[in-house]
Coordinates of N, CA and C in Angstrom, one line a residue:
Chain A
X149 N 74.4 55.2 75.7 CA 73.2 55.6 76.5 C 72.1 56.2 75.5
X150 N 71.4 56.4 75.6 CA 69.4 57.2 76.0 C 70.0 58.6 74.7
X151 N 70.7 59.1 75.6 CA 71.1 60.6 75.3 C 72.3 61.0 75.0
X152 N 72.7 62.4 74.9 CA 74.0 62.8 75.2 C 74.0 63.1 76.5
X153 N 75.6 62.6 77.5 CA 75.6 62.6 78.8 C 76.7 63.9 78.9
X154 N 76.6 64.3 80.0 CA 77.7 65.1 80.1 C 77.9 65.4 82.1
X155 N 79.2 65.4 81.8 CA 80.0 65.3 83.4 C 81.0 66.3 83.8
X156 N 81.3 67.2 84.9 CA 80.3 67.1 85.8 C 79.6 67.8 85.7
X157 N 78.0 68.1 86.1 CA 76.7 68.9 85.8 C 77.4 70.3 86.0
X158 N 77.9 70.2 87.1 CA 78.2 71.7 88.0 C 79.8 71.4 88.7
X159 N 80.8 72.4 88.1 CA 82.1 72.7 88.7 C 82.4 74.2 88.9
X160 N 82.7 74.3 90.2 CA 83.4 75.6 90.6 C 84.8 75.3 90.6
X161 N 85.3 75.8 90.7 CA 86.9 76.5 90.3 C 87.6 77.5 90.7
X162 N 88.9 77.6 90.9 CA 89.5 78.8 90.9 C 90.3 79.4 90.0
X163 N 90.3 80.5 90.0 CA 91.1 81.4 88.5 C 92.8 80.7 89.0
X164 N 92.8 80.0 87.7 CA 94.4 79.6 87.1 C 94.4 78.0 87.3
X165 N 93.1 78.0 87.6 CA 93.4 75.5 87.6 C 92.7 75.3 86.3
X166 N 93.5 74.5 86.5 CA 92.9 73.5 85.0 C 91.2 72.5 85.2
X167 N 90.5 72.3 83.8 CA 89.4 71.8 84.5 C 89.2 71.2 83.2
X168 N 88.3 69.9 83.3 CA 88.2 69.0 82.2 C 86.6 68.8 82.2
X169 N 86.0 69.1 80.9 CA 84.7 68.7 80.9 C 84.3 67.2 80.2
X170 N 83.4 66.6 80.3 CA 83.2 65.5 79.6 C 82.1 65.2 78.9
X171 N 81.7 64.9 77.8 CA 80.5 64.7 76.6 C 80.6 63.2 76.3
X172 N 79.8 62.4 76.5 CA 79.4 61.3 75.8 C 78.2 61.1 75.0
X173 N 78.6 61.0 73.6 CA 77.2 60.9 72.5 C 76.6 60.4 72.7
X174 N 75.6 60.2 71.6 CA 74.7 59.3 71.5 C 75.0 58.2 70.7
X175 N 75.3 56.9 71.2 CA 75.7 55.9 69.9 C 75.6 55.6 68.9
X176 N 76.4 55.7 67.9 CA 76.3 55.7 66.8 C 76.4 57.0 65.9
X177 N 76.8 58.2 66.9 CA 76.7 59.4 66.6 C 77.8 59.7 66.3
X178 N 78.4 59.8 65.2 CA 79.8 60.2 64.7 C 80.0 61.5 64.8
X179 N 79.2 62.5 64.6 CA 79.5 63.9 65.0 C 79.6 64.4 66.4
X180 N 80.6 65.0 67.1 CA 80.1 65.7 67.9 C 80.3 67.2 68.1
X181 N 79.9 68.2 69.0 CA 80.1 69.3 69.1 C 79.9 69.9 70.2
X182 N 80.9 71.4 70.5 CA 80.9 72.1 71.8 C 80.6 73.0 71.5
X183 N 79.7 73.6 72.6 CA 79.2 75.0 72.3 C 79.2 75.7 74.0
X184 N 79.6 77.1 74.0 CA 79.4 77.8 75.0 C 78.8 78.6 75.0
X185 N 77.4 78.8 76.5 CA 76.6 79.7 76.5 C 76.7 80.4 77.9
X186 N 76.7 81.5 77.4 CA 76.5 82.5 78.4 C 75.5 83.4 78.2
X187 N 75.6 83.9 79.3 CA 74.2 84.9 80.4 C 74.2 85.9 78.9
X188 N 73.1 86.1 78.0 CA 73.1 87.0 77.3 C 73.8 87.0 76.0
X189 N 74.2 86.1 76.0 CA 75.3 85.8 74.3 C 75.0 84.8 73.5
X190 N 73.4 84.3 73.9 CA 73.6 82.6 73.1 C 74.0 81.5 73.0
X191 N 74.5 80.9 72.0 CA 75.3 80.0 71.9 C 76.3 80.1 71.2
X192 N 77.4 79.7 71.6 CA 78.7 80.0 71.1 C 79.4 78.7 70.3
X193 N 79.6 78.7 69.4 CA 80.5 77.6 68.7 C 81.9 77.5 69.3
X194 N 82.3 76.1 69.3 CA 83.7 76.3 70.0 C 84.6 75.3 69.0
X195 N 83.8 74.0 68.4 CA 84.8 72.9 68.0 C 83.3 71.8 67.6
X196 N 84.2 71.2 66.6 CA 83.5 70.4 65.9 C 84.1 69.2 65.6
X197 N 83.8 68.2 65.8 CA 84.5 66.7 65.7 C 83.7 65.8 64.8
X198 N 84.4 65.6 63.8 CA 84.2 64.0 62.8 C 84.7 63.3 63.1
X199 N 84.1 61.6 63.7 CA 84.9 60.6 64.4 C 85.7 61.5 65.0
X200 N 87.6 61.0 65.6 CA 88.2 61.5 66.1 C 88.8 62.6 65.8
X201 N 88.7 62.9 64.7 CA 89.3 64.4 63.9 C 88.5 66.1 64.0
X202 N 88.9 67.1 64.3 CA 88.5 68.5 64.3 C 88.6 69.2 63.5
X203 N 88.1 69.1 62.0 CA 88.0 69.4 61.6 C 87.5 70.9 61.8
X204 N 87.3 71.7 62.5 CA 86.5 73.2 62.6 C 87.1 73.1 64.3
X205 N 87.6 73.9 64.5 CA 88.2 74.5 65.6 C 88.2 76.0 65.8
X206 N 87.3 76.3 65.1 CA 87.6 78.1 64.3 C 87.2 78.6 66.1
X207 N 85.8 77.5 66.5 CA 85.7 78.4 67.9 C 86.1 78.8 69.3
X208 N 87.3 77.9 69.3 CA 87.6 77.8 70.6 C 88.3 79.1 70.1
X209 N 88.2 79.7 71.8 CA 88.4 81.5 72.1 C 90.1 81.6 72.5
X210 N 90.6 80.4 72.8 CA 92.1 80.7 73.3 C 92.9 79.5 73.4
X211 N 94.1 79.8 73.1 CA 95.1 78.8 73.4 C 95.1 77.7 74.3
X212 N 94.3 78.4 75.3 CA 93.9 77.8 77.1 C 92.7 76.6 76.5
X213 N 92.4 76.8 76.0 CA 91.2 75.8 75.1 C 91.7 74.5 74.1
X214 N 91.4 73.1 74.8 CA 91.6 72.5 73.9 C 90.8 71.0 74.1
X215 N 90.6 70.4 72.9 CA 89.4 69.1 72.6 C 89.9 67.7 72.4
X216 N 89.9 67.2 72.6 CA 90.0 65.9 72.2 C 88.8 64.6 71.8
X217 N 89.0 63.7 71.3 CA 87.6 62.6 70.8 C 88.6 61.1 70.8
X218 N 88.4 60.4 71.7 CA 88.6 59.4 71.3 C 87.8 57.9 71.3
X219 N 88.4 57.3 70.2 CA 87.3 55.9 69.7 C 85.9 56.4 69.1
X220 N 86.2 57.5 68.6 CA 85.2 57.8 68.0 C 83.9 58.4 68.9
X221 N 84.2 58.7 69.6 CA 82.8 58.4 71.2 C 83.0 59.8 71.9
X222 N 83.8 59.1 73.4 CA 84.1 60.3 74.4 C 84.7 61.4 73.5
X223 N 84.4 62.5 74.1 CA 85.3 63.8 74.0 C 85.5 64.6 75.3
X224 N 87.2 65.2 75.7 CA 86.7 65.7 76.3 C 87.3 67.2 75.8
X225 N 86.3 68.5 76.8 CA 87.4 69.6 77.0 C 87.6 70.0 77.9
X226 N 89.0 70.8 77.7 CA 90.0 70.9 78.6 C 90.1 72.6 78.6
X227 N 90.1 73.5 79.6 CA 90.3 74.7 79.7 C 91.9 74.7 81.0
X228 N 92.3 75.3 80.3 CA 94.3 75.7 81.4 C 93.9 76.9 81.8
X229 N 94.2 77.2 83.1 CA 94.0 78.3 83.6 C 93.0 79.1 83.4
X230 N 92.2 78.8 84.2 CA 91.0 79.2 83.9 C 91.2 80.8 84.4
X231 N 90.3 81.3 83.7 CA 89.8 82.8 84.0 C 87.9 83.3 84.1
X232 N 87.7 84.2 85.0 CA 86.7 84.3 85.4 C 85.5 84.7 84.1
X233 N 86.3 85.1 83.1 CA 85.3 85.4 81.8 C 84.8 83.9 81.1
X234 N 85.8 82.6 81.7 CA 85.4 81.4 81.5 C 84.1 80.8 81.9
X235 N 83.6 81.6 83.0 CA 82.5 81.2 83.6 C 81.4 81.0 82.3
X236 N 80.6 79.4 81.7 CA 79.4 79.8 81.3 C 78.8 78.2 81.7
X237 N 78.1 78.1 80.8 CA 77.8 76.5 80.5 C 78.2 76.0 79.1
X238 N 78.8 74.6 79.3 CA 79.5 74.4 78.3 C 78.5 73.4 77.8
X239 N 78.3 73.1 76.7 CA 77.2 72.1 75.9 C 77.9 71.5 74.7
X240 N 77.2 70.5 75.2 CA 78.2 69.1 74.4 C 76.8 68.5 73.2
X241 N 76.8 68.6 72.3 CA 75.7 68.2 71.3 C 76.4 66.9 70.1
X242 N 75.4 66.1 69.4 CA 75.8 65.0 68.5 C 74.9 64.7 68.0
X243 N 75.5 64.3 66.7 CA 74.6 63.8 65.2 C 74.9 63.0 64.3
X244 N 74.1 62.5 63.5 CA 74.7 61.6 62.9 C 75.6 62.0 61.7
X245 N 76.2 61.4 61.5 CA 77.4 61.4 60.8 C 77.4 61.7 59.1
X246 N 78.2 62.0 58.3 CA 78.2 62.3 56.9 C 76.8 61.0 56.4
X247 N 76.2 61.7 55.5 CA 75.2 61.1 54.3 C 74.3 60.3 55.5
X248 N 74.1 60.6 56.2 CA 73.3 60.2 57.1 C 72.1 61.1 58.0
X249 N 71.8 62.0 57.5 CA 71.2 62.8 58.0 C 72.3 64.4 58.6
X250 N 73.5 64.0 58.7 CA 74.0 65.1 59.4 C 74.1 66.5 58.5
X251 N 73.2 66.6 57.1 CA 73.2 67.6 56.1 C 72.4 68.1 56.6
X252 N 71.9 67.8 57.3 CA 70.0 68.4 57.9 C 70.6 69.3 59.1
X253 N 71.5 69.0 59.8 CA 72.1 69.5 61.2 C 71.0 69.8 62.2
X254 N 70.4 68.4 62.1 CA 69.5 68.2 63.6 C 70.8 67.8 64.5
X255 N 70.8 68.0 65.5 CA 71.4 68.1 67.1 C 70.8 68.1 68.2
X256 N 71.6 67.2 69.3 CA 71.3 66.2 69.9 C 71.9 66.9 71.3
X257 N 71.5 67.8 72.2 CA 72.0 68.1 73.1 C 71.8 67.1 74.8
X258 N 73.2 67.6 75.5 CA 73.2 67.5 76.6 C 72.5 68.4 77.7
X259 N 72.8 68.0 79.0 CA 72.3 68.9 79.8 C 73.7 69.9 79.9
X260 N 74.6 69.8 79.6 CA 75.5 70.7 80.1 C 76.6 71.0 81.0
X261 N 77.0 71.5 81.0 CA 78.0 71.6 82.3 C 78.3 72.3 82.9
X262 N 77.8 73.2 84.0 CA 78.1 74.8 84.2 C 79.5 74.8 85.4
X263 N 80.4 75.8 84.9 CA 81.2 75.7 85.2 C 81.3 77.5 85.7
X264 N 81.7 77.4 86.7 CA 81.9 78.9 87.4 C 83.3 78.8 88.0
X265 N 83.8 80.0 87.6 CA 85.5 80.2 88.2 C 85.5 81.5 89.0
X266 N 86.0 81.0 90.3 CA 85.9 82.3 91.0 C 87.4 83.1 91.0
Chain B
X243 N 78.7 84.3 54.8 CA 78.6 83.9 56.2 C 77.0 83.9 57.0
X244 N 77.0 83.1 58.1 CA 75.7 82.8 58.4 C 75.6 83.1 59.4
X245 N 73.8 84.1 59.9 CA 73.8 84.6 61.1 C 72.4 84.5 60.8
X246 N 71.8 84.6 62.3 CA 70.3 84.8 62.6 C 70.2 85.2 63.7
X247 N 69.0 86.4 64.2 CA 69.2 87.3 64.2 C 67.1 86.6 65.5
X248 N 67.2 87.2 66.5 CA 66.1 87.0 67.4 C 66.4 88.1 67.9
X249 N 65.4 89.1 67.5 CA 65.2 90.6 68.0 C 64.1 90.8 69.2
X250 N 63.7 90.3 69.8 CA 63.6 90.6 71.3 C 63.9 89.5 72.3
X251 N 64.5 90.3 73.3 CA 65.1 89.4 74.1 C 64.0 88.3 75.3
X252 N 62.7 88.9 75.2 CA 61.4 88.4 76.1 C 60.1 88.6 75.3
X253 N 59.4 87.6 75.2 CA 58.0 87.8 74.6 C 57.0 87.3 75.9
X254 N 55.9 88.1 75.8 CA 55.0 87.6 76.9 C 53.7 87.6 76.5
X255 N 53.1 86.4 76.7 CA 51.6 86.0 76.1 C 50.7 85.8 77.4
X256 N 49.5 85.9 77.5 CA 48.5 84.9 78.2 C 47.9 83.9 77.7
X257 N 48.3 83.3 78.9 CA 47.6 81.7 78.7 C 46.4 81.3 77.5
X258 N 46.0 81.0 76.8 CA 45.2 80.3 75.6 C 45.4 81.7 74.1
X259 N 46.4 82.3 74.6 CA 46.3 83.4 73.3 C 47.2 83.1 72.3
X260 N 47.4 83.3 70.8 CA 48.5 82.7 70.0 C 49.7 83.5 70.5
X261 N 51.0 83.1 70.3 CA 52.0 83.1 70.2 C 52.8 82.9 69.1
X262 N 53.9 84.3 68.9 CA 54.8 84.3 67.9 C 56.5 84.8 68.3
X263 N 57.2 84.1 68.2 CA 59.1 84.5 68.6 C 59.6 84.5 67.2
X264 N 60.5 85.9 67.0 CA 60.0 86.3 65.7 C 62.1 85.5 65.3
X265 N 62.2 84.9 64.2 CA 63.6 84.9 64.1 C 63.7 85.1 62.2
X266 N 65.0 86.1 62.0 CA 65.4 86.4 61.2 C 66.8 85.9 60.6
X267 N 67.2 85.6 59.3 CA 68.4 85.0 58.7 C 69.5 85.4 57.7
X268 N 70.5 85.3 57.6 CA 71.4 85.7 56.5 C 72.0 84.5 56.1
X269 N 71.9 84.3 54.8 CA 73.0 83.4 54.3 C 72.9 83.5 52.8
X270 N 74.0 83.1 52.1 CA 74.1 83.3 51.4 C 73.6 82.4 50.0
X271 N 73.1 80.9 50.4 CA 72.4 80.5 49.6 C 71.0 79.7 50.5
X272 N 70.5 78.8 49.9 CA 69.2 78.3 50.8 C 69.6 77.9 51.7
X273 N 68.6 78.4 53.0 CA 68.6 78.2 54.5 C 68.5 76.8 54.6
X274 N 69.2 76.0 55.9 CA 68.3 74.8 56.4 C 68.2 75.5 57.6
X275 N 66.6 75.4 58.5 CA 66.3 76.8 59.5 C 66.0 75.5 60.9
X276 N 65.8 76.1 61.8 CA 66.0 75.3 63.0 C 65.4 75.7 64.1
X277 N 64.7 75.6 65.2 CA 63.7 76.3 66.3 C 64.4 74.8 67.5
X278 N 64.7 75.3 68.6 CA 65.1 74.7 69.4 C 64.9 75.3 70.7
X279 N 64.3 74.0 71.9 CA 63.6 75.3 73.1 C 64.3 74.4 74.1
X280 N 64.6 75.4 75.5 CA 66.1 75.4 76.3 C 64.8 75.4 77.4
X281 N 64.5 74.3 78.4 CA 63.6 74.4 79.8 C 64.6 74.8 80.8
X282 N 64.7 75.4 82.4 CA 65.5 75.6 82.8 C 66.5 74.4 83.3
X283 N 67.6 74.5 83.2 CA 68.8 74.1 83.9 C 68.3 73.1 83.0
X284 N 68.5 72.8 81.7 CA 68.4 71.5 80.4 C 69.0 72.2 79.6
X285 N 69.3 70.7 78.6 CA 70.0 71.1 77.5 C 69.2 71.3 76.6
X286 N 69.4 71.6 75.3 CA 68.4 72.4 73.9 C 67.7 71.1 73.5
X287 N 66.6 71.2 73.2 CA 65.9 70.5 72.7 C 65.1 70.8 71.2
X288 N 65.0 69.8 70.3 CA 65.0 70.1 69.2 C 63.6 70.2 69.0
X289 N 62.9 71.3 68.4 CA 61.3 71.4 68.1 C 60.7 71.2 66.4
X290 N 61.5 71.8 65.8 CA 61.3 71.7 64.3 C 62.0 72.3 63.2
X291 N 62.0 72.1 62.0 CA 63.3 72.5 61.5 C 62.2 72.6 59.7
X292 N 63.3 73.1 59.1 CA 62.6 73.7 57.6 C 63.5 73.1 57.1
X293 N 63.7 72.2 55.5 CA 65.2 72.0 55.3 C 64.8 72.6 53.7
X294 N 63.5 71.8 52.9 CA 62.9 72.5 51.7 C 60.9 72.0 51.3
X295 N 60.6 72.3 50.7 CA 59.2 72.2 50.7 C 57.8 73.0 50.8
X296 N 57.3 72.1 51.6 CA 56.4 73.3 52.3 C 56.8 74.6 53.2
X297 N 56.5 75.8 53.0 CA 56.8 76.8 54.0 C 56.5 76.8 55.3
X298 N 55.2 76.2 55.6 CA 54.9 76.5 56.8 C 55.0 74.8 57.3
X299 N 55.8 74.7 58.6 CA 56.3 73.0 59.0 C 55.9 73.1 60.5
X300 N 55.7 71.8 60.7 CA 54.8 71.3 62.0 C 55.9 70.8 62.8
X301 N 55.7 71.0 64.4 CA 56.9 70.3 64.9 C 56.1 70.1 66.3
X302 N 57.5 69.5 67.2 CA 56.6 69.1 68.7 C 56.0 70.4 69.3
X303 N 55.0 69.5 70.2 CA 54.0 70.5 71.2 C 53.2 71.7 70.5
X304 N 52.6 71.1 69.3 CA 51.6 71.7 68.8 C 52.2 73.4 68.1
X305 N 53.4 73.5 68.4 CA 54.6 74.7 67.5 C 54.5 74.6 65.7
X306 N 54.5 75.5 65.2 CA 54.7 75.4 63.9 C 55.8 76.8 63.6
X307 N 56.5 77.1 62.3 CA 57.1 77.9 61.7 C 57.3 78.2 60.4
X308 N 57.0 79.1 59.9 CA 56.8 79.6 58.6 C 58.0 80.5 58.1
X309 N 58.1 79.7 57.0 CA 59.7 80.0 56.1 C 59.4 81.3 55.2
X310 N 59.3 82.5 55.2 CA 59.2 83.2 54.3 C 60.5 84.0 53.5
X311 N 60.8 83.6 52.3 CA 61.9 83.7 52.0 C 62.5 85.3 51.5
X312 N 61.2 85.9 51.2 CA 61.3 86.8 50.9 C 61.9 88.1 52.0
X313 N 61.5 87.6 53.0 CA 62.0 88.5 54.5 C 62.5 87.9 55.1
X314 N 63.2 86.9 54.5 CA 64.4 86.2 55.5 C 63.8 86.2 56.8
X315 N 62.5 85.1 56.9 CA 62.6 85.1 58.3 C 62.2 83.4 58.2
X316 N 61.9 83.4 59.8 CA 61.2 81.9 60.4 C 60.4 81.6 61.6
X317 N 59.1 82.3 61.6 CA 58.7 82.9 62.9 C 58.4 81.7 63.3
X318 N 58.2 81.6 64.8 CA 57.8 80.2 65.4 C 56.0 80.9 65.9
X319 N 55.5 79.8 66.0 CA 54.1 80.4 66.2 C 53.3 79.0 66.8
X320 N 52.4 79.3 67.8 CA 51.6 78.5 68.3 C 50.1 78.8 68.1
X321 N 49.3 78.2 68.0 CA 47.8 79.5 68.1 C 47.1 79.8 69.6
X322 N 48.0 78.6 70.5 CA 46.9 78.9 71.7 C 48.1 77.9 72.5
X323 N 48.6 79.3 73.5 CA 50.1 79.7 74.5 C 49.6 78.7 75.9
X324 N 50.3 77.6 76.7 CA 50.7 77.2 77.4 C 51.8 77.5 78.7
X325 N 51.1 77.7 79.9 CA 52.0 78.0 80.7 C 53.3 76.9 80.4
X326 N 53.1 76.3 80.0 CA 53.9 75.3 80.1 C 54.6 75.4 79.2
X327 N 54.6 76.5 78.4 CA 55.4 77.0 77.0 C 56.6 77.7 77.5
X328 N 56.4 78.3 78.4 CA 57.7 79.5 79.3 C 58.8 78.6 79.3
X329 N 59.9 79.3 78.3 CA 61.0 78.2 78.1 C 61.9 79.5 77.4
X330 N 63.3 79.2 76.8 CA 64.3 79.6 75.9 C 64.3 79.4 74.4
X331 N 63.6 79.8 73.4 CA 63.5 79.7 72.4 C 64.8 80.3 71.7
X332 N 65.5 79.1 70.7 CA 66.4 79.4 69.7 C 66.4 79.0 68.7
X333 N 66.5 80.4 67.5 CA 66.6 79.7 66.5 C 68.0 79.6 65.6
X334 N 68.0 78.7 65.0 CA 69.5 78.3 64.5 C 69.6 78.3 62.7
X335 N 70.3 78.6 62.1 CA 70.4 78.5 60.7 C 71.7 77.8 60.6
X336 N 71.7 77.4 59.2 CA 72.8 76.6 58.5 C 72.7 76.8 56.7
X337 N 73.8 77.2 55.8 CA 73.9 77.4 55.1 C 74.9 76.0 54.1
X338 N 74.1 74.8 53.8 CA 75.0 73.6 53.5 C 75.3 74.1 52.5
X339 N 75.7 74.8 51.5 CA 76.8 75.0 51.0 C 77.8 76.1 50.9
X340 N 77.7 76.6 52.6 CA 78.5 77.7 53.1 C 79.7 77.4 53.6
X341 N 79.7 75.8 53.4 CA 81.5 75.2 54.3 C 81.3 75.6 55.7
X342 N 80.4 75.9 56.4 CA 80.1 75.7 57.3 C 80.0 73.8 58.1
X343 N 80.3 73.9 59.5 CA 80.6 72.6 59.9 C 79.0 72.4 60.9
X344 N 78.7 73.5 61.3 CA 77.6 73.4 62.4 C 76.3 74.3 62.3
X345 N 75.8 74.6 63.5 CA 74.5 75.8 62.9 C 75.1 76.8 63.8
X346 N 74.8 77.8 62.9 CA 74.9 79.4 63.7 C 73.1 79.2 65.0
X347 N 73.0 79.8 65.6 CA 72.3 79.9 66.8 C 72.2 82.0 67.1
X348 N 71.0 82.1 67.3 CA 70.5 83.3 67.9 C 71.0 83.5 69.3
X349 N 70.4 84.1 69.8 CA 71.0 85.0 71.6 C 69.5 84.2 71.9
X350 N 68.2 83.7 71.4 CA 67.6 83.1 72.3 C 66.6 84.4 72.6
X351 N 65.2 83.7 72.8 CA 64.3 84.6 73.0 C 63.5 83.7 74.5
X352 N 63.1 84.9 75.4 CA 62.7 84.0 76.7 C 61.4 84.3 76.5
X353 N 60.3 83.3 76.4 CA 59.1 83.3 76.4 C 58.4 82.8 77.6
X354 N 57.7 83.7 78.1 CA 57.2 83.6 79.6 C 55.7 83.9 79.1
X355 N 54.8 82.7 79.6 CA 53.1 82.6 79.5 C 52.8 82.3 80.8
X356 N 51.6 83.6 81.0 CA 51.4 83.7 82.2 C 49.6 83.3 82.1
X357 N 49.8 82.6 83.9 CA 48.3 81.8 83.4 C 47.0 82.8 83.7

């Protein structure tokens, strides 16, 4: 597509279900990345993907947290048991790939995915 | 390690007056520096960025930012403010040879121009 997509815009939840977010790059975009923002904190780094590999994981906050990439493309993440400090919006961003501009770390955002756990 | 640093949380201008959102950096060798503005319920969009060169660099919607290395900063600045400027301003640093994988990002400055 156009952009980076991301699904679904908006999920509510209840504290202890599982929930899956989805990021699709921009083609040809071998990098991708998740970031979480919340009310007052910025942006948060969570995970970093080269093709299908994670290289940088340092972000994710907990065990309950986890990423996947495959064919190089989709990614998704996966939060287990959610908890209500989970609440933010989760943003899915991509770039082009080694020696291709991705030294510059221009980034390619989505709209997001706000996810609220009651 | 790499951080940057947007010390107020709201700036407010009137309509045709300049505008400045002040952002500050640490790193440990040369910056690549980054301005990125957040419309509501959207994702970040990219405005302009410093990587080496000229200090002062031109980016979308008539925005510019000036690299001063000496005060570690990278103010964003307009000369003449747009209601239509009232948005999420972030700015982001990156240290490429910090072993860093991504850009560090600010807390975001909310700029509200009133007409």
């Amino acid at each position: 597509g156009a952009g980076v997509s991301q699904s679904p815009s908006n999920k509510v939840t209840e504290k202890g279900k599982d929930v899956e977010l989805r990021c699709d790059p921009i083609s040809g975009h071998t990098a991708l990345y998740w970031y979480r923002q919340s009310l007052g904190q910025g942006l948060e780094f969570l995970i970093y993907f080269q093709g299908n590999s994670a290289p940088d994981k340092s972000g994710l906050p907990s065990d309950r947290f986890s990423a996947e990439r495959t064919g190089g493309s989709v990614s998704t993440l996966t939060i287990q048991r959610t908890q209500q400090e989970d609440s933010a919006v989760y943003l899915c961003a991509s770039s082009l790939g080694l020696g291709r501009g991705w030294n510059t770390g221009e980034l390619f955002f989505g709209e997001g995915s706000r996810l609220t756990v009651l | 390690a790499q951080s940057v640093a947007q010390p107020e949380d709201q700036v407010n201008v009137a309509e045709g007056n300049p505008l400045t959102v002040k952002c500050t950096y640490s790193v440990s060798g040369n910056p690549y520096l980054f301005w990125y503005v957040q419309y509501p319920n959207r994702g970040l969009q990219f405005l302009l960025k410093y990587i080496t060169g000229d200090n002062l660099v031109k980016g979308s919607y008539g925005f510019e930012a000036e690299f001063n290395k000496s005060q570690t900063s990278f103010h964003l600045k307009k000369p003449s403010a747009l209601v239509s400027d009232s948005a999420l301003y972030f700015c982001a640093v990156r240290d490429p040879l910090g072993g860093y994988s991504t850009l560090t990002f600010g807390k975001g400055t909310m700029l509200l121009v009133s007409p």
